[in-house]
Amino acid sequence: MSFAESPLSPAAAKFAIATALALPLAAAAWILFRPPPEDVPLERLPEPDVFETELEPYDWGRIAAGDWVEHEVATASPLDVSTRVRTRLACVGIEGSTVWVEERDHNVARFFPGASVLCEVERASGRIVRAWWGGPGRTTKPVEVRRVITSAGPPGFERRARVDGATLAVAGLALPCSRALIMERAPGGLWSSRSAVWLAQQIPFPRRATVAAADERVAWEGGRARGGVAREEYSGLTVRMTTEVAAWGKDARRTLQAP
């Protein structure tokens, strides 16, 4: 199951990439949870990571200009280091085959307070073509869009996924959801991850949850899960992450401009 076809959030996918690279536990915890810079001008900070595939999981044919959603994301590591940040995704324009998205993901919210990333997205594929970052009223700077190469993993890599229905109480509402449960385990039990994601039709930025035809080793039960993320729980080798929707709407306005 590739990240593009998994219901995992882009933030969880980034953590999964770190896990898949088998970083030592202490080093991984330092990379993911190092203290944020204090009183450093935006222009002097290193640029945030932007991967070309991180917005692919969304169903761009069902996203309209003005759609936005915010989530509260809580993370914890085995070293008892924890964070809580508020993320945001906003569709700030659609021009033909191009979608303009302002993104503040977990890493940007944690390490670059006040900043966002403006992404030029190819609507047909969901791939990020170009990106810039900055804050309201600041001159934006280009960001390198990095490539990600995924694979089905070595023989014996176990993947199971199941979809069922559930009602979730969130943001003061009882939302009917599709719930996707996903488990991955490396050969010999070297590492494993578990995740659960609740998708609701009312929430913008609907996520696709399907299995790639090329990845025949995924054991998938149930139908398709569709909708925006109401809640997500992820547990891997180096991190536990809980994501819950905080607010959403249809009146997003652009705050960043490409040079």
GROMACS .gro file of C-alpha atoms in nm:
model
  259
    1MET     CA    1   0.000   0.000   0.000
    2SER     CA    2   0.163   0.324  -0.105
    3PHE     CA    3   0.122   0.645   0.093
    4ALA     CA    4  -0.080   0.788  -0.196
    5GLU     CA    5  -0.333   0.507  -0.163
    6SER     CA    6  -0.330   0.479   0.215
    7PRO     CA    7  -0.568   0.674   0.439
    8LEU     CA    8  -0.269   0.771   0.653
    9SER     CA    9  -0.228   1.146   0.684
   10PRO     CA   10   0.073   1.313   0.518
   11ALA     CA   11   0.214   1.380   0.864
   12ALA     CA   12   0.185   1.015   0.963
   13ALA     CA   13   0.334   0.918   0.628
   14LYS     CA   14   0.637   1.139   0.698
   15PHE     CA   15   0.684   0.962   1.032
   16ALA     CA   16   0.643   0.628   0.855
   17ILE     CA   17   0.917   0.726   0.612
   18ALA     CA   18   1.149   0.791   0.906
   19THR     CA   19   1.055   0.455   1.058
   20ALA     CA   20   1.106   0.273   0.730
   21LEU     CA   21   1.456   0.415   0.707
   22ALA     CA   22   1.526   0.244   1.042
   23LEU     CA   23   1.667   0.547   1.220
   24PRO     CA   24   1.805   0.468   1.564
   25LEU     CA   25   1.546   0.540   1.831
   26ALA     CA   26   1.726   0.829   1.998
   27ALA     CA   27   1.821   0.992   1.669
   28ALA     CA   28   1.467   0.960   1.536
   29ALA     CA   29   1.322   1.111   1.852
   30TRP     CA   30   1.566   1.404   1.830
   31ILE     CA   31   1.484   1.470   1.465
   32LEU     CA   32   1.109   1.456   1.525
   33PHE     CA   33   1.092   1.633   1.860
   34ARG     CA   34   1.388   1.870   1.882
   35PRO     CA   35   1.288   2.201   2.045
   36PRO     CA   36   1.155   2.466   1.807
   37PRO     CA   37   1.374   2.767   1.732
   38GLU     CA   38   1.310   3.067   1.954
   39ASP     CA   39   1.309   3.428   1.834
   40VAL     CA   40   1.477   3.340   1.504
   41PRO     CA   41   1.358   3.543   1.202
   42LEU     CA   42   1.177   3.333   0.944
   43GLU     CA   43   1.433   3.427   0.679
   44ARG     CA   44   1.713   3.262   0.880
   45LEU     CA   45   1.540   2.929   0.938
   46PRO     CA   46   1.610   2.624   0.721
   47GLU     CA   47   1.326   2.549   0.482
   48PRO     CA   48   1.060   2.293   0.580
   49ASP     CA   49   1.038   1.954   0.411
   50VAL     CA   50   0.789   1.929   0.124
   51PHE     CA   51   0.740   1.595  -0.054
   52GLU     CA   52   0.581   1.580  -0.399
   53THR     CA   53   0.341   1.302  -0.296
   54GLU     CA   54   0.223   1.430   0.042
   55LEU     CA   55  -0.106   1.570  -0.093
   56GLU     CA   56  -0.181   1.274  -0.322
   57PRO     CA   57  -0.407   1.095  -0.070
   58TYR     CA   58  -0.677   1.360  -0.114
   59ASP     CA   59  -0.965   1.328  -0.362
   60TRP     CA   60  -0.899   1.646  -0.560
   61GLY     CA   61  -1.203   1.603  -0.778
   62ARG     CA   62  -1.420   1.664  -0.471
   63ILE     CA   63  -1.230   1.964  -0.329
   64ALA     CA   64  -1.355   2.316  -0.404
   65ALA     CA   65  -1.191   2.657  -0.380
   66GLY     CA   66  -1.243   2.792  -0.028
   67ASP     CA   67  -1.245   2.452   0.146
   68TRP     CA   68  -1.036   2.444   0.464
   69VAL     CA   69  -0.990   2.217   0.763
   70GLU     CA   70  -0.787   2.236   1.085
   71HIS     CA   71  -0.679   1.948   1.309
   72GLU     CA   72  -0.530   1.917   1.657
   73VAL     CA   73  -0.234   1.679   1.638
   74ALA     CA   74  -0.081   1.524   1.951
   75THR     CA   75   0.239   1.319   1.930
   76ALA     CA   76   0.444   1.125   2.185
   77SER     CA   77   0.768   0.927   2.163
   78PRO     CA   78   0.899   0.636   2.373
   79LEU     CA   79   1.126   0.892   2.540
   80ASP     CA   80   0.812   1.066   2.677
   81VAL     CA   81   0.862   1.372   2.457
   82SER     CA   82   0.521   1.505   2.352
   83THR     CA   83   0.390   1.786   2.135
   84ARG     CA   84   0.050   1.930   2.046
   85VAL     CA   85   0.003   2.154   1.743
   86ARG     CA   86  -0.279   2.280   1.519
   87THR     CA   87  -0.250   2.205   1.148
   88ARG     CA   88  -0.438   2.358   0.855
   89LEU     CA   89  -0.514   2.274   0.492
   90ALA     CA   90  -0.685   2.532   0.270
   91CYS     CA   91  -0.773   2.530  -0.098
   92VAL     CA   92  -0.715   2.894  -0.190
   93GLY     CA   93  -0.767   2.876  -0.565
   94ILE     CA   94  -0.833   2.654  -0.866
   95GLU     CA   95  -0.704   2.759  -1.209
   96GLY     CA   96  -0.776   2.501  -1.477
   97SER     CA   97  -0.568   2.194  -1.397
   98THR     CA   98  -0.386   2.365  -1.107
   99VAL     CA   99  -0.496   2.380  -0.744
  100TRP     CA  100  -0.340   2.628  -0.501
  101VAL     CA  101  -0.316   2.500  -0.144
  102GLU     CA  102  -0.187   2.665   0.171
  103GLU     CA  103  -0.062   2.400   0.410
  104ARG     CA  104   0.053   2.410   0.771
  105ASP     CA  105   0.133   2.050   0.854
  106HIS     CA  106   0.265   1.908   1.181
  107ASN     CA  107   0.629   1.983   1.107
  108VAL     CA  108   0.566   2.340   0.992
  109ALA     CA  109   0.337   2.413   1.289
  110ARG     CA  110   0.591   2.265   1.531
  111PHE     CA  111   0.920   2.402   1.400
  112PHE     CA  112   0.820   2.713   1.202
  113PRO     CA  113   0.557   2.901   1.410
  114GLY     CA  114   0.352   3.146   1.207
  115ALA     CA  115   0.460   3.002   0.871
  116SER     CA  116   0.267   2.819   0.599
  117VAL     CA  117   0.357   2.650   0.271
  118LEU     CA  118   0.193   2.753  -0.057
  119CYS     CA  119   0.171   2.455  -0.292
  120GLU     CA  120   0.103   2.446  -0.665
  121VAL     CA  121  -0.074   2.112  -0.706
  122GLU     CA  122  -0.148   1.918  -1.023
  123ARG     CA  123  -0.518   1.845  -0.983
  124ALA     CA  124  -0.525   1.522  -1.184
  125SER     CA  125  -0.254   1.350  -0.978
  126GLY     CA  126  -0.242   1.550  -0.655
  127ARG     CA  127   0.133   1.594  -0.694
  128ILE     CA  128   0.301   1.909  -0.571
  129VAL     CA  129   0.473   2.079  -0.863
  130ARG     CA  130   0.622   2.384  -0.687
  131ALA     CA  131   0.612   2.523  -0.336
  132TRP     CA  132   0.696   2.840  -0.144
  133TRP     CA  133   0.688   2.918   0.225
  134GLY     CA  134   0.649   3.222   0.443
  135GLY     CA  135   0.404   3.402   0.667
  136PRO     CA  136   0.126   3.657   0.607
  137GLY     CA  137   0.279   3.986   0.496
  138ARG     CA  138   0.623   3.832   0.432
  139THR     CA  139   0.803   3.767   0.105
  140THR     CA  140   0.772   3.397   0.025
  141LYS     CA  141   1.075   3.179  -0.045
  142PRO     CA  142   1.089   2.879  -0.282
  143VAL     CA  143   1.100   2.534  -0.122
  144GLU     CA  144   1.259   2.231  -0.283
  145VAL     CA  145   0.990   1.973  -0.360
  146ARG     CA  146   1.144   1.637  -0.274
  147ARG     CA  147   1.077   1.307  -0.446
  148VAL     CA  148   0.966   0.997  -0.257
  149ILE     CA  149   1.025   0.644  -0.381
  150THR     CA  150   0.798   0.378  -0.230
  151SER     CA  151   0.803   0.002  -0.263
  152ALA     CA  152   0.595  -0.293  -0.156
  153GLY     CA  153   0.866  -0.400   0.089
  154PRO     CA  154   1.057  -0.729   0.118
  155PRO     CA  155   0.892  -1.073   0.096
  156GLY     CA  156   0.712  -1.157   0.418
  157PHE     CA  157   0.607  -0.798   0.483
  158GLU     CA  158   0.252  -0.825   0.619
  159ARG     CA  159  -0.017  -0.564   0.550
  160ARG     CA  160  -0.380  -0.589   0.651
  161ALA     CA  161  -0.656  -0.331   0.616
  162ARG     CA  162  -1.027  -0.330   0.695
  163VAL     CA  163  -1.310  -0.077   0.653
  164ASP     CA  164  -1.627  -0.064   0.860
  165GLY     CA  165  -1.878   0.196   0.979
  166ALA     CA  166  -1.873   0.392   1.305
  167THR     CA  167  -2.024   0.701   1.464
  168LEU     CA  168  -1.769   0.938   1.617
  169ALA     CA  169  -1.834   1.221   1.862
  170VAL     CA  170  -1.603   1.505   1.759
  171ALA     CA  171  -1.616   1.885   1.757
  172GLY     CA  172  -1.948   1.867   1.940
  173LEU     CA  173  -2.109   1.657   1.666
  174ALA     CA  174  -2.197   1.291   1.619
  175LEU     CA  175  -2.050   1.217   1.276
  176PRO     CA  176  -2.129   0.900   1.079
  177CYS     CA  177  -1.791   0.779   0.957
  178SER     CA  178  -1.613   0.516   0.755
  179ARG     CA  179  -1.341   0.368   0.974
  180ALA     CA  180  -1.027   0.219   0.818
  181LEU     CA  181  -0.806  -0.004   1.033
  182ILE     CA  182  -0.455  -0.069   0.900
  183MET     CA  183  -0.175  -0.293   1.029
  184GLU     CA  184   0.177  -0.337   0.892
  185ARG     CA  185   0.442  -0.578   1.020
  186ALA     CA  186   0.797  -0.632   0.898
  187PRO     CA  187   0.940  -0.984   0.856
  188GLY     CA  188   1.050  -1.134   1.186
  189GLY     CA  189   0.861  -0.870   1.382
  190LEU     CA  190   1.142  -0.615   1.335
  191TRP     CA  191   0.887  -0.335   1.352
  192SER     CA  192   0.515  -0.287   1.314
  193SER     CA  193   0.262  -0.007   1.294
  194ARG     CA  194  -0.109   0.023   1.353
  195SER     CA  195  -0.342   0.301   1.252
  196ALA     CA  196  -0.712   0.378   1.253
  197VAL     CA  197  -0.873   0.664   1.065
  198TRP     CA  198  -1.234   0.786   1.078
  199LEU     CA  199  -1.350   0.963   0.760
  200ALA     CA  200  -1.668   1.177   0.750
  201GLN     CA  201  -1.842   1.312   0.441
  202GLN     CA  202  -1.911   1.650   0.609
  203ILE     CA  203  -1.542   1.732   0.652
  204PRO     CA  204  -1.352   1.899   0.363
  205PHE     CA  205  -1.043   1.750   0.199
  206PRO     CA  206  -1.181   1.397   0.149
  207ARG     CA  207  -0.923   1.121   0.170
  208ARG     CA  208  -0.899   0.829  -0.069
  209ALA     CA  209  -0.863   0.484   0.085
  210THR     CA  210  -0.800   0.220  -0.180
  211VAL     CA  211  -0.546  -0.052  -0.245
  212ALA     CA  212  -0.309  -0.041  -0.541
  213ALA     CA  213  -0.356  -0.321  -0.792
  214ALA     CA  214   0.021  -0.359  -0.806
  215ASP     CA  215   0.046  -0.421  -0.431
  216GLU     CA  216  -0.100  -0.771  -0.418
  217ARG     CA  217   0.028  -0.843  -0.069
  218VAL     CA  218  -0.228  -0.621   0.104
  219ALA     CA  219  -0.511  -0.818   0.265
  220TRP     CA  220  -0.804  -0.574   0.238
  221GLU     CA  221  -1.151  -0.628   0.383
  222GLY     CA  222  -1.460  -0.414   0.336
  223GLY     CA  223  -1.542  -0.140   0.089
  224ARG     CA  224  -1.396   0.202   0.028
  225ALA     CA  225  -1.365   0.466   0.297
  226ARG     CA  226  -1.425   0.823   0.184
  227GLY     CA  227  -1.452   1.161   0.352
  228GLY     CA  228  -1.238   1.410   0.540
  229VAL     CA  229  -1.042   1.304   0.847
  230ALA     CA  230  -1.244   1.325   1.168
  231ARG     CA  231  -0.989   1.136   1.375
  232GLU     CA  232  -0.673   0.937   1.318
  233GLU     CA  233  -0.464   0.723   1.552
  234TYR     CA  234  -0.119   0.602   1.449
  235SER     CA  235   0.128   0.391   1.647
  236GLY     CA  236   0.469   0.306   1.503
  237LEU     CA  237   0.822   0.224   1.612
  238THR     CA  238   0.923   0.574   1.719
  239VAL     CA  239   0.604   0.772   1.763
  240ARG     CA  240   0.239   0.769   1.857
  241MET     CA  241   0.014   1.026   1.690
  242THR     CA  242  -0.348   1.126   1.743
  243THR     CA  243  -0.520   1.366   1.502
  244GLU     CA  244  -0.868   1.510   1.560
  245VAL     CA  245  -1.063   1.762   1.355
  246ALA     CA  246  -1.098   2.101   1.526
  247ALA     CA  247  -1.277   2.321   1.270
  248TRP     CA  248  -1.363   2.341   0.902
  249GLY     CA  249  -1.533   2.568   0.651
  250LYS     CA  250  -1.561   2.691   0.293
  251ASP     CA  251  -1.435   3.050   0.311
  252ALA     CA  252  -1.055   3.013   0.285
  253ARG     CA  253  -0.867   3.315   0.148
  254ARG     CA  254  -0.514   3.322   0.010
  255THR     CA  255  -0.252   3.471   0.245
  256LEU     CA  256   0.069   3.384   0.054
  257GLN     CA  257   0.176   3.483  -0.296
  258ALA     CA  258   0.432   3.316  -0.519
  259PRO     CA  259   0.717   3.554  -0.619
   0.00000   0.00000   0.00000
